[in-house]
PDB file of C-alpha atoms and ligand atoms in Angstrom:
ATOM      1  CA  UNK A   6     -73.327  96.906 146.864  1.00 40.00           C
ATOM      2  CA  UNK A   7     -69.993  95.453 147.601  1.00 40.00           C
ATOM      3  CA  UNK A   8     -67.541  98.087 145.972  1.00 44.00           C
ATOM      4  CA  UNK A   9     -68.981 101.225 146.838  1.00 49.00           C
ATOM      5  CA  UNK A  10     -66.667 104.061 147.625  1.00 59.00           C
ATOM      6  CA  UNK A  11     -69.321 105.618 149.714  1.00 75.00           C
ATOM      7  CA  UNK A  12     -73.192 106.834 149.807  1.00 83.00           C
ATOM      8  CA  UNK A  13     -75.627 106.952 152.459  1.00 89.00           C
ATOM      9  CA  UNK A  14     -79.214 104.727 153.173  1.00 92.00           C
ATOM     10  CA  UNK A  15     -81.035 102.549 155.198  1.00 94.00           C
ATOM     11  CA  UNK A  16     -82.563  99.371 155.998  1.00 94.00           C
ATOM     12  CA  UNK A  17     -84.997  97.504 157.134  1.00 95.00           C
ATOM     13  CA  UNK A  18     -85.206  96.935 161.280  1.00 95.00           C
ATOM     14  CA  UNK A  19     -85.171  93.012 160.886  1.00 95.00           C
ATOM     15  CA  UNK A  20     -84.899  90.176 158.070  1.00 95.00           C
ATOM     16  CA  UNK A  21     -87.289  88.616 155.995  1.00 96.00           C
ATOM     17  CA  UNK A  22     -87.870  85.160 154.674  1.00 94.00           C
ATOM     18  CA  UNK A  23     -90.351  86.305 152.286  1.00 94.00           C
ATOM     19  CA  UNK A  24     -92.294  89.191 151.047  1.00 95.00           C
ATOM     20  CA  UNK A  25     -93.961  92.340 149.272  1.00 96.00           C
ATOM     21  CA  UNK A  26     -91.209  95.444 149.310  1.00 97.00           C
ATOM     22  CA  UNK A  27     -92.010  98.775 148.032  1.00 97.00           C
ATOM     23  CA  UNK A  28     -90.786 101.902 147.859  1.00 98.00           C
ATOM     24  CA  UNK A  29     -91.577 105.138 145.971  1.00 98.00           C
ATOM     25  CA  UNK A  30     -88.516 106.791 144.471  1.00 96.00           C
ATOM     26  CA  UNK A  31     -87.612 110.020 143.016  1.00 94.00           C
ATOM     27  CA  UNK A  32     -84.079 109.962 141.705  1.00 91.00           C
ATOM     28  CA  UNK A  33     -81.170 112.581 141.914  1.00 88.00           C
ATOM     29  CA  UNK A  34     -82.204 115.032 139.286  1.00 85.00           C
ATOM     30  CA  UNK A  35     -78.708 116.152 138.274  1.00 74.00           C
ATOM     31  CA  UNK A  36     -77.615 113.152 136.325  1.00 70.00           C
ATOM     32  CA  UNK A  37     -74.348 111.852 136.517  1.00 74.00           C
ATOM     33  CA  UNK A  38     -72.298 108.668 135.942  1.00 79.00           C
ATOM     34  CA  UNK A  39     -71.474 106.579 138.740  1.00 83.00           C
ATOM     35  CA  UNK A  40     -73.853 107.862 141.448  1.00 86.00           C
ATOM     36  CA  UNK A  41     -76.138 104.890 141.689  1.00 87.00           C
ATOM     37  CA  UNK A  42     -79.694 104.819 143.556  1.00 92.00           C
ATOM     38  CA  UNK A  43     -80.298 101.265 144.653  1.00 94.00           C
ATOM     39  CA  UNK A  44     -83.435  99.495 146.253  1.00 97.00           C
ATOM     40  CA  UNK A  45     -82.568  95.785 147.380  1.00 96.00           C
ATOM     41  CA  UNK A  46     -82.799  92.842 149.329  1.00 96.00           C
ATOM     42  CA  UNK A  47     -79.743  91.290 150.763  1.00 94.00           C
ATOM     43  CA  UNK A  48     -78.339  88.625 153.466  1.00 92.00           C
ATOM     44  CA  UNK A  49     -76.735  90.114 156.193  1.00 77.00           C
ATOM     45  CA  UNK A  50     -72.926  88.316 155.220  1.00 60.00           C
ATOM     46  CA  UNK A  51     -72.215  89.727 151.941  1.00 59.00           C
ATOM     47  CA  UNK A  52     -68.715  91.712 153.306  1.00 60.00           C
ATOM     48  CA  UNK A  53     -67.906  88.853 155.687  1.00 61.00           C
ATOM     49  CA  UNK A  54     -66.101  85.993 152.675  1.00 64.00           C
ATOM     50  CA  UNK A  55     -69.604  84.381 153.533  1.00 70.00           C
ATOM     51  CA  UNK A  56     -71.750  83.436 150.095  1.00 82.00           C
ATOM     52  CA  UNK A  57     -74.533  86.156 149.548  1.00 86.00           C
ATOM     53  CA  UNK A  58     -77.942  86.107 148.354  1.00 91.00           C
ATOM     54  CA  UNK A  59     -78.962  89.862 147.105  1.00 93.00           C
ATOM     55  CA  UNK A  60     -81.751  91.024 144.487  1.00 96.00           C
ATOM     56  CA  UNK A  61     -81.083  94.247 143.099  1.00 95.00           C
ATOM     57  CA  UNK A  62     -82.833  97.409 141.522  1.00 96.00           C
ATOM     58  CA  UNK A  63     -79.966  99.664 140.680  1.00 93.00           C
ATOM     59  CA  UNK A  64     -80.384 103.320 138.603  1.00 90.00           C
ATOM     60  CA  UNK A  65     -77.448 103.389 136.730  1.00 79.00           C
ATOM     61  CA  UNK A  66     -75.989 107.359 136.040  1.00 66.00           C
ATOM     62  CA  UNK A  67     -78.199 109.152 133.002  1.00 65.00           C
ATOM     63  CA  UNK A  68     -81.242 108.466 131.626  1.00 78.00           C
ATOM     64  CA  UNK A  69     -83.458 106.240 133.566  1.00 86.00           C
ATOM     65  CA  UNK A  70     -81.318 102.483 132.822  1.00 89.00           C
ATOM     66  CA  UNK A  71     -82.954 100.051 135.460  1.00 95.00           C
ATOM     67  CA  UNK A  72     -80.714  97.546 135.799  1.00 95.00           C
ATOM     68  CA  UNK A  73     -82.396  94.140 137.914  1.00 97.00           C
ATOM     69  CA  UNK A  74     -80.284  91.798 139.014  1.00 95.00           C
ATOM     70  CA  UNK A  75     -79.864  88.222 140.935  1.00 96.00           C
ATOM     71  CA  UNK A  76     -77.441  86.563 143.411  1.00 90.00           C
ATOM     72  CA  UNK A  77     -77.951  83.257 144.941  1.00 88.00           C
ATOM     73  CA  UNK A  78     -74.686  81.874 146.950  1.00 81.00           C
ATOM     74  CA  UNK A  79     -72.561  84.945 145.599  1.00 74.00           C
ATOM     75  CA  UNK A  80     -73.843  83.704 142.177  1.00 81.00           C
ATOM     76  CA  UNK A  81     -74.710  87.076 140.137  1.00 84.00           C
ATOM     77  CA  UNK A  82     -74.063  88.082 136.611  1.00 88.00           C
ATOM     78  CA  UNK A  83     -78.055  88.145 136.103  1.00 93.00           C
ATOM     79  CA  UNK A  84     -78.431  91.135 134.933  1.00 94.00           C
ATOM     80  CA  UNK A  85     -81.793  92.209 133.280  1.00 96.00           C
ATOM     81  CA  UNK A  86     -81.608  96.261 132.248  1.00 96.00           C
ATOM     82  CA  UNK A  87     -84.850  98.100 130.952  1.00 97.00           C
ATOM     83  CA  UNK A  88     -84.906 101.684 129.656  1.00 96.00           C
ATOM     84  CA  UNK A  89     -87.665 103.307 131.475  1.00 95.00           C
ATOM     85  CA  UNK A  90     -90.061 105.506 129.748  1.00 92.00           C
ATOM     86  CA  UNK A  91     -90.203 108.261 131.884  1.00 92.00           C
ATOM     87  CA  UNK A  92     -87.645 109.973 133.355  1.00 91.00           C
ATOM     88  CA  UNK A  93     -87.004 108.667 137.323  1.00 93.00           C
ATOM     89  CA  UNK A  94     -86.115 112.061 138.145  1.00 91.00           C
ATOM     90  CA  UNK A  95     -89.087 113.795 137.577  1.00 92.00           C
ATOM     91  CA  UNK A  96     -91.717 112.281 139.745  1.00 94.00           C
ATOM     92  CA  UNK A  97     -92.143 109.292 142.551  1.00 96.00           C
ATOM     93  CA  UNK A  98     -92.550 105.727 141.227  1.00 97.00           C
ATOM     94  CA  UNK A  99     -93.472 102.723 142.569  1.00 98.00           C
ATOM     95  CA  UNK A 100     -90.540  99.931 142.794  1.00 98.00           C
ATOM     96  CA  UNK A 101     -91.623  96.564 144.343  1.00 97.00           C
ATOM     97  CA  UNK A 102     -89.465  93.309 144.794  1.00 97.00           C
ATOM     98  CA  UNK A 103     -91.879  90.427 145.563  1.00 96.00           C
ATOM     99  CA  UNK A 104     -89.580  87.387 147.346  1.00 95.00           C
ATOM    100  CA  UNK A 105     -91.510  84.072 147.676  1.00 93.00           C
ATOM    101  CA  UNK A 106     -90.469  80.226 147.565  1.00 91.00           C
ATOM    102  CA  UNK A 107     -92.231  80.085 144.503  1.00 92.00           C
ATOM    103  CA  UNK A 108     -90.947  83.565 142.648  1.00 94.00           C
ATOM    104  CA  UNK A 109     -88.734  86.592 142.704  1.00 96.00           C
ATOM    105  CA  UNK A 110     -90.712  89.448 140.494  1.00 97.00           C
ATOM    106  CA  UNK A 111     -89.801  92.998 140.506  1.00 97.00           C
ATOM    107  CA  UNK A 112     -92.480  95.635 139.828  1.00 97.00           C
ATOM    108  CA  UNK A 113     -92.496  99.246 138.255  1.00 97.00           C
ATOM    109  CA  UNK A 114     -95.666 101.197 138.828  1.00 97.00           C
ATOM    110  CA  UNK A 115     -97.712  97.658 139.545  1.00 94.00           C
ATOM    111  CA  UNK A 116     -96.600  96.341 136.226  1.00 95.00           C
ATOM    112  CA  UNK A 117     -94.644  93.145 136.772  1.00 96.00           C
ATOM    113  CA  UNK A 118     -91.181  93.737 134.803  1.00 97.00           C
ATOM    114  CA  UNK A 119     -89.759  90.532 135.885  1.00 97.00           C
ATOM    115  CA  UNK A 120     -89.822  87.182 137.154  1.00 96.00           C
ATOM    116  CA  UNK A 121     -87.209  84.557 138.518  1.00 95.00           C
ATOM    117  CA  UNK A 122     -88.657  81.089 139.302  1.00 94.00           C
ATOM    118  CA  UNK A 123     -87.182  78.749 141.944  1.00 94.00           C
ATOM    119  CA  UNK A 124     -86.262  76.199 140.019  1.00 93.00           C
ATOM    120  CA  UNK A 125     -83.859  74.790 142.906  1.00 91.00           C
ATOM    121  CA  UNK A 126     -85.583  71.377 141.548  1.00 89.00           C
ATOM    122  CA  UNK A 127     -83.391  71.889 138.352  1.00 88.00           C
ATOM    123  CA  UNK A 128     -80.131  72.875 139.782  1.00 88.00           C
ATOM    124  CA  UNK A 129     -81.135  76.458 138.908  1.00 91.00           C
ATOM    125  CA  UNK A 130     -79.886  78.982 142.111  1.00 90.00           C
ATOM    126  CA  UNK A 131     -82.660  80.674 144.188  1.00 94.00           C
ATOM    127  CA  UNK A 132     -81.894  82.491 147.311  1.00 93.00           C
ATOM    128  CA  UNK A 133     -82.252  80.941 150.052  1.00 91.00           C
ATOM    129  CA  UNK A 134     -81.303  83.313 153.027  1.00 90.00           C
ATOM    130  CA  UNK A 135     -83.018  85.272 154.760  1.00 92.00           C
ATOM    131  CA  UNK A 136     -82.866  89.224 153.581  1.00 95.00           C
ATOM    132  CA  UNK A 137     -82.609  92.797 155.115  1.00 95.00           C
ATOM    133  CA  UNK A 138     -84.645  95.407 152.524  1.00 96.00           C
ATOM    134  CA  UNK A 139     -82.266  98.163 152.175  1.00 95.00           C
ATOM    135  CA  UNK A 140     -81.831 101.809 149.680  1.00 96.00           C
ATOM    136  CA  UNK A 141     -79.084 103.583 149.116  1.00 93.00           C
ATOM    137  CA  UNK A 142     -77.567 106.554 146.780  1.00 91.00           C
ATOM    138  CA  UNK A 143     -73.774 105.360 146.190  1.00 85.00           C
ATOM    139  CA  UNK A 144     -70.951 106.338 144.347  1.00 83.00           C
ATOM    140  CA  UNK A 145     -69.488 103.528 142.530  1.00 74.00           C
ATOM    141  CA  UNK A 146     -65.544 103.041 142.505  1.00 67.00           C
ATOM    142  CA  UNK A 147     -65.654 100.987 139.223  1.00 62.00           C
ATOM    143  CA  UNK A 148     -65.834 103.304 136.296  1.00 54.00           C
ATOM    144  CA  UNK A 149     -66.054 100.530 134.084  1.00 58.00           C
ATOM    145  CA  UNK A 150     -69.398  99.270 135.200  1.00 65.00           C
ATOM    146  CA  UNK A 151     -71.173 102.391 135.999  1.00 66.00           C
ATOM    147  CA  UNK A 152     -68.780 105.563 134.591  1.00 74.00           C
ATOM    148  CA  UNK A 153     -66.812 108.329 136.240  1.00 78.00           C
ATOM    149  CA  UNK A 154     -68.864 110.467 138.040  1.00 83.00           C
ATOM    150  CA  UNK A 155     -68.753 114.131 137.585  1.00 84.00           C
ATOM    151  CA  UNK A 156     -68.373 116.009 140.717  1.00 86.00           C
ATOM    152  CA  UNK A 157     -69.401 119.294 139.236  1.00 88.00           C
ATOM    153  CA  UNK A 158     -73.304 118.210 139.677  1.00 86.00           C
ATOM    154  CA  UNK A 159     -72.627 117.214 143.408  1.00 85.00           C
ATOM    155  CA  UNK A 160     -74.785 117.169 145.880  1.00 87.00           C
ATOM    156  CA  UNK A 161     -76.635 114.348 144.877  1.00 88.00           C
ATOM    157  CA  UNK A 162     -80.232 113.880 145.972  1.00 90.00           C
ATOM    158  CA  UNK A 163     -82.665 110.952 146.346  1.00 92.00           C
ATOM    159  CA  UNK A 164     -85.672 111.307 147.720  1.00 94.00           C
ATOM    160  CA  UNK A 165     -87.753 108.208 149.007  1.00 96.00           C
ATOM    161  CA  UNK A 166     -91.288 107.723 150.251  1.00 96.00           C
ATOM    162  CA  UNK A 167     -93.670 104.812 151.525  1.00 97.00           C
ATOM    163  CA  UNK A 168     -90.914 102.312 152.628  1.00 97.00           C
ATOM    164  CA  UNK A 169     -93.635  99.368 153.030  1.00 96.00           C
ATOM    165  CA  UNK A 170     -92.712  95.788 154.017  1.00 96.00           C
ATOM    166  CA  UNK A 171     -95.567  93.046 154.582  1.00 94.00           C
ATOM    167  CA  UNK A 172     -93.509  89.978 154.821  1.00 93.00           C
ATOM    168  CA  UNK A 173     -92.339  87.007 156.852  1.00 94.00           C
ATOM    169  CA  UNK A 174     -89.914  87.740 159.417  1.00 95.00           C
ATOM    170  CA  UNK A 175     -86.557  85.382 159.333  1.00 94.00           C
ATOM    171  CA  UNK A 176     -87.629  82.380 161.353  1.00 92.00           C
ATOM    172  CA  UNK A 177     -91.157  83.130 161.756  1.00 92.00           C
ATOM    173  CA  UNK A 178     -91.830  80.617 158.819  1.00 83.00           C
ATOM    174  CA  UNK A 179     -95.375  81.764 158.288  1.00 88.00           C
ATOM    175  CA  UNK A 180     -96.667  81.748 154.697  1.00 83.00           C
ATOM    176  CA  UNK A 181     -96.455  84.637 152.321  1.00 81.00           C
ATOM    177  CA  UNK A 182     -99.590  86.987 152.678  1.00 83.00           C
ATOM    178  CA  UNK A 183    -102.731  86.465 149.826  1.00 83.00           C
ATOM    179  CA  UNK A 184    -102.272  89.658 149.017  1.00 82.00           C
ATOM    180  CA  UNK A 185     -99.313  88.538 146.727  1.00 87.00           C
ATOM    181  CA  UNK A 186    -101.723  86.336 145.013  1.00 85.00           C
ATOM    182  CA  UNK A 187    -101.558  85.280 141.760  1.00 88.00           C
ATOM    183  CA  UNK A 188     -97.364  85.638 142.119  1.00 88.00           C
ATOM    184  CA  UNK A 189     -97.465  83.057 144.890  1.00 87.00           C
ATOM    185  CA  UNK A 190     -98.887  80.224 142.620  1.00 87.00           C
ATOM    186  CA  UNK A 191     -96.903  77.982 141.450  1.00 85.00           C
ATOM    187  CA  UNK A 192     -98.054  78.530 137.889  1.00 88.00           C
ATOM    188  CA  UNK A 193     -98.369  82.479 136.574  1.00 90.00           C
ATOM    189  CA  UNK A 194    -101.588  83.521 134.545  1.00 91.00           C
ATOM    190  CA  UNK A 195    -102.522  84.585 131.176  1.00 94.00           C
ATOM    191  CA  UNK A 196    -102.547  88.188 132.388  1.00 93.00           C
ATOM    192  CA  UNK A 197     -99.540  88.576 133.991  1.00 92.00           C
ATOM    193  CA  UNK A 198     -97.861  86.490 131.935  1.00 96.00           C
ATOM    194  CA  UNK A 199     -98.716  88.918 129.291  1.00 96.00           C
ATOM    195  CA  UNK A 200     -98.424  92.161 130.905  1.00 96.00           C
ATOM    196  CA  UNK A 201     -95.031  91.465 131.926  1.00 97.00           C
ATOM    197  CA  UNK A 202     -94.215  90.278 128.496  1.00 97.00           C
ATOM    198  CA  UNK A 203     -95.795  93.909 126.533  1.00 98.00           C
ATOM    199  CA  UNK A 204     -93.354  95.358 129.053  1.00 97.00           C
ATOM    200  CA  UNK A 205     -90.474  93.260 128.488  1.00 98.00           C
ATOM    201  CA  UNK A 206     -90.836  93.405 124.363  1.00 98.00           C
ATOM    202  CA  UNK A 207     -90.609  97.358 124.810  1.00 97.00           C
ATOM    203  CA  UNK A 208     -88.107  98.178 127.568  1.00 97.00           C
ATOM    204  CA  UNK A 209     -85.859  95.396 127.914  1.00 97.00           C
ATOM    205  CA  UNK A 210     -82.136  96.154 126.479  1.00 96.00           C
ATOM    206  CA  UNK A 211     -80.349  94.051 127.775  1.00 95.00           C
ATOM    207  CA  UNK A 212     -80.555  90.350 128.952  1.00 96.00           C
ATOM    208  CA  UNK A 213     -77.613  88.235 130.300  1.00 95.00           C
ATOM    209  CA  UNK A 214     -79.142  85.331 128.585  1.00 94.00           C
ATOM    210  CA  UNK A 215     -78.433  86.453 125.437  1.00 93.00           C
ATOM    211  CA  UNK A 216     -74.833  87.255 126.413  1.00 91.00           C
ATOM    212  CA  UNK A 217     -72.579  84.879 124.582  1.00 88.00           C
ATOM    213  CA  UNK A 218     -71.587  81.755 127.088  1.00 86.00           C
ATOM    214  CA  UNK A 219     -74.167  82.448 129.612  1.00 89.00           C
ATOM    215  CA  UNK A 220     -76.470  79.707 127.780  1.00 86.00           C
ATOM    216  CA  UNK A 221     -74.287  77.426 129.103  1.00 86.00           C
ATOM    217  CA  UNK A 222     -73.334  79.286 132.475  1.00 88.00           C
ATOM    218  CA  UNK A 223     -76.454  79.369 133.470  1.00 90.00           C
ATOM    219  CA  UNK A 224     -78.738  76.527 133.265  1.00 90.00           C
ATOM    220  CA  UNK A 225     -82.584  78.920 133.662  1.00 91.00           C
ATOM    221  CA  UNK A 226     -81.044  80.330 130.205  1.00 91.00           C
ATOM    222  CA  UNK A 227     -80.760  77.532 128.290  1.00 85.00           C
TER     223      UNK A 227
HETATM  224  C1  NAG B 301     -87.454  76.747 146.435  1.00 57.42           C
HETATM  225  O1  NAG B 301     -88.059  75.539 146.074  1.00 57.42           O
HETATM  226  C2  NAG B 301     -87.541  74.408 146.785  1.00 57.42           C
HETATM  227  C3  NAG B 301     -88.081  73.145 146.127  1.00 57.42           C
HETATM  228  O2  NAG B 301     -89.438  73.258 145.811  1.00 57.42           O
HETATM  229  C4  NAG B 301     -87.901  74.564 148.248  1.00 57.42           C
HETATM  230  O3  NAG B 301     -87.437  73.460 148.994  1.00 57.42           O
HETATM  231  C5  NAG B 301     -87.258  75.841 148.779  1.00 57.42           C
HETATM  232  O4  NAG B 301     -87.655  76.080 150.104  1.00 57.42           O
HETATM  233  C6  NAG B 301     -87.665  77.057 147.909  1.00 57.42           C
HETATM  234  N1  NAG B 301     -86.853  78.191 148.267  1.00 57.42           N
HETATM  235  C7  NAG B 301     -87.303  79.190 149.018  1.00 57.42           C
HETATM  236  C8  NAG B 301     -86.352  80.310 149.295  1.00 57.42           C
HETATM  237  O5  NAG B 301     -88.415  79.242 149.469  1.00 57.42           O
HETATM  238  C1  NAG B 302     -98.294  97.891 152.566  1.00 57.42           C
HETATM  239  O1  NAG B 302     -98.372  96.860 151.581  1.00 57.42           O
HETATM  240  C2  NAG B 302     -99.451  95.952 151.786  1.00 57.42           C
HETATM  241  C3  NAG B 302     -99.312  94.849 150.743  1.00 57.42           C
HETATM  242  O2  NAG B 302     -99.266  95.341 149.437  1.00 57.42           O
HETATM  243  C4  NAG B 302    -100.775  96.707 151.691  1.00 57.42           C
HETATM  244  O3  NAG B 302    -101.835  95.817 151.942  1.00 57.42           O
HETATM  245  C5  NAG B 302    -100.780  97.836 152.721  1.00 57.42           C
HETATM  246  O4  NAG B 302    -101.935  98.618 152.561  1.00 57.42           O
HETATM  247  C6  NAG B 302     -99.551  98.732 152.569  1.00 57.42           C
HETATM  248  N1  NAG B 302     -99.507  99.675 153.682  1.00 57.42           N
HETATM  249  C7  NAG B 302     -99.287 100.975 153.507  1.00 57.42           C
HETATM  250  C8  NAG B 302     -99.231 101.785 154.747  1.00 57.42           C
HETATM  251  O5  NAG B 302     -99.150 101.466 152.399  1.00 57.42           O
END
């Protein structure tokens, strides 16, 4: 959310250490390149030359590309994108980012689409900040990463619904709610090991893993 030339949102009242956040969103329905709907967790320093932690559900222009991404100490580049089978534009769905010392999983209509261990234990980046929940509809200033948007669609509207946090405040240290049980074990299950992966083996297009260095790069890759 650094670059953007402008856009409008809003955020949670307070900061969490952990915790369940969803929201229902129904995106623009005059496509465009370059007008990005985002849902996200982020530290509060990320414009201040401070290192940032920030996970990421961004829309990216047409077609309903959900891009997921990763930063832990300004460390990013972990970009997971899935092409949706419906069309976001069309009807509410559910987006959920689940934040616990054990797992970061994002969710699409209860089906887990993602998960990111902390594996701090082998030198693999987790956040470790507390974060402000926050959604937005920006207009990206880097055509390269998310194309030229075209003007002649404008206005662009998101609509959101059922902004629901149930999560640890910053500081409170209290322990992430049952409700968030199994993804708070330290181990995942059978079943949502494998709904995640019948997700993953049809939607996913595109996995920084399996970009050409990041092997290396990026030790949870290798
Ligand atoms: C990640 O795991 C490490 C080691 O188990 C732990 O010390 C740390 O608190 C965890 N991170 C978060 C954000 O909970
Ligand atoms: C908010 O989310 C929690 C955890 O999933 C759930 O128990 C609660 O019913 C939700 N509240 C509302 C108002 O939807």
């Amino acid at each position: 959310m650094v670059n953007d030339a402008g856009g409008a949102g809003f955020k949670s009242k307070i900061q969490y250490e952990s915790g369940l956040f969803t929201l229902r969103i129904k995106m623009p329905a005059k496509k465009t390149n370059g007008v990005i709907t985002a849902f996200y967790l982020i530290s509060d320093d990320q414009d201040a030359g401070v290192n940032h932690d920030e996970i990421d559900f961004e829309f990216i222009g047409t077609e309903g590309r959900l891009q997921t991404n990763i930063f832990a100490n300004d460390r990013g580049g972990r970009e997971q994108v899935f092409q949706l089978s419906f069309d976001p534009s069309e009807d509410f769905h559910t987006y959920q980012i689940l934040y616990t010392p054990q797992r970061i999983v994002f969710f699409v209509d209860n089906i887990p689409i993602r998960s990111f261990k902390n594996n701090t234990m082998r030198g693999i980046n987790f956040p470790t900040k507390s974060l402000w929940a926050e959604a937005s509809l920006w207009i990206s200033d880097s055509v390269v990463w998310a194309g030229a948007v075209d003007w002649g669609y404008a206005p662009f509207i998101v609509s959101f619904q059922d902004f629901n946090i149930s999560g640890c405040p910053a500081g409170s240290n209290c322990l992430p709610s049952p409700d968030f049980s199994p993804w708070t074990r330290p181990k995942l299950g059978p079943k949502q090991l494998k709904l995640m992966s019948n997700f993953r083996k049809k939607h996913l297009t595109f996995d920084y893993c399996r970009s050409k260095g990041n092997k290396h790069r990026y030790p949870e890759c290798a």
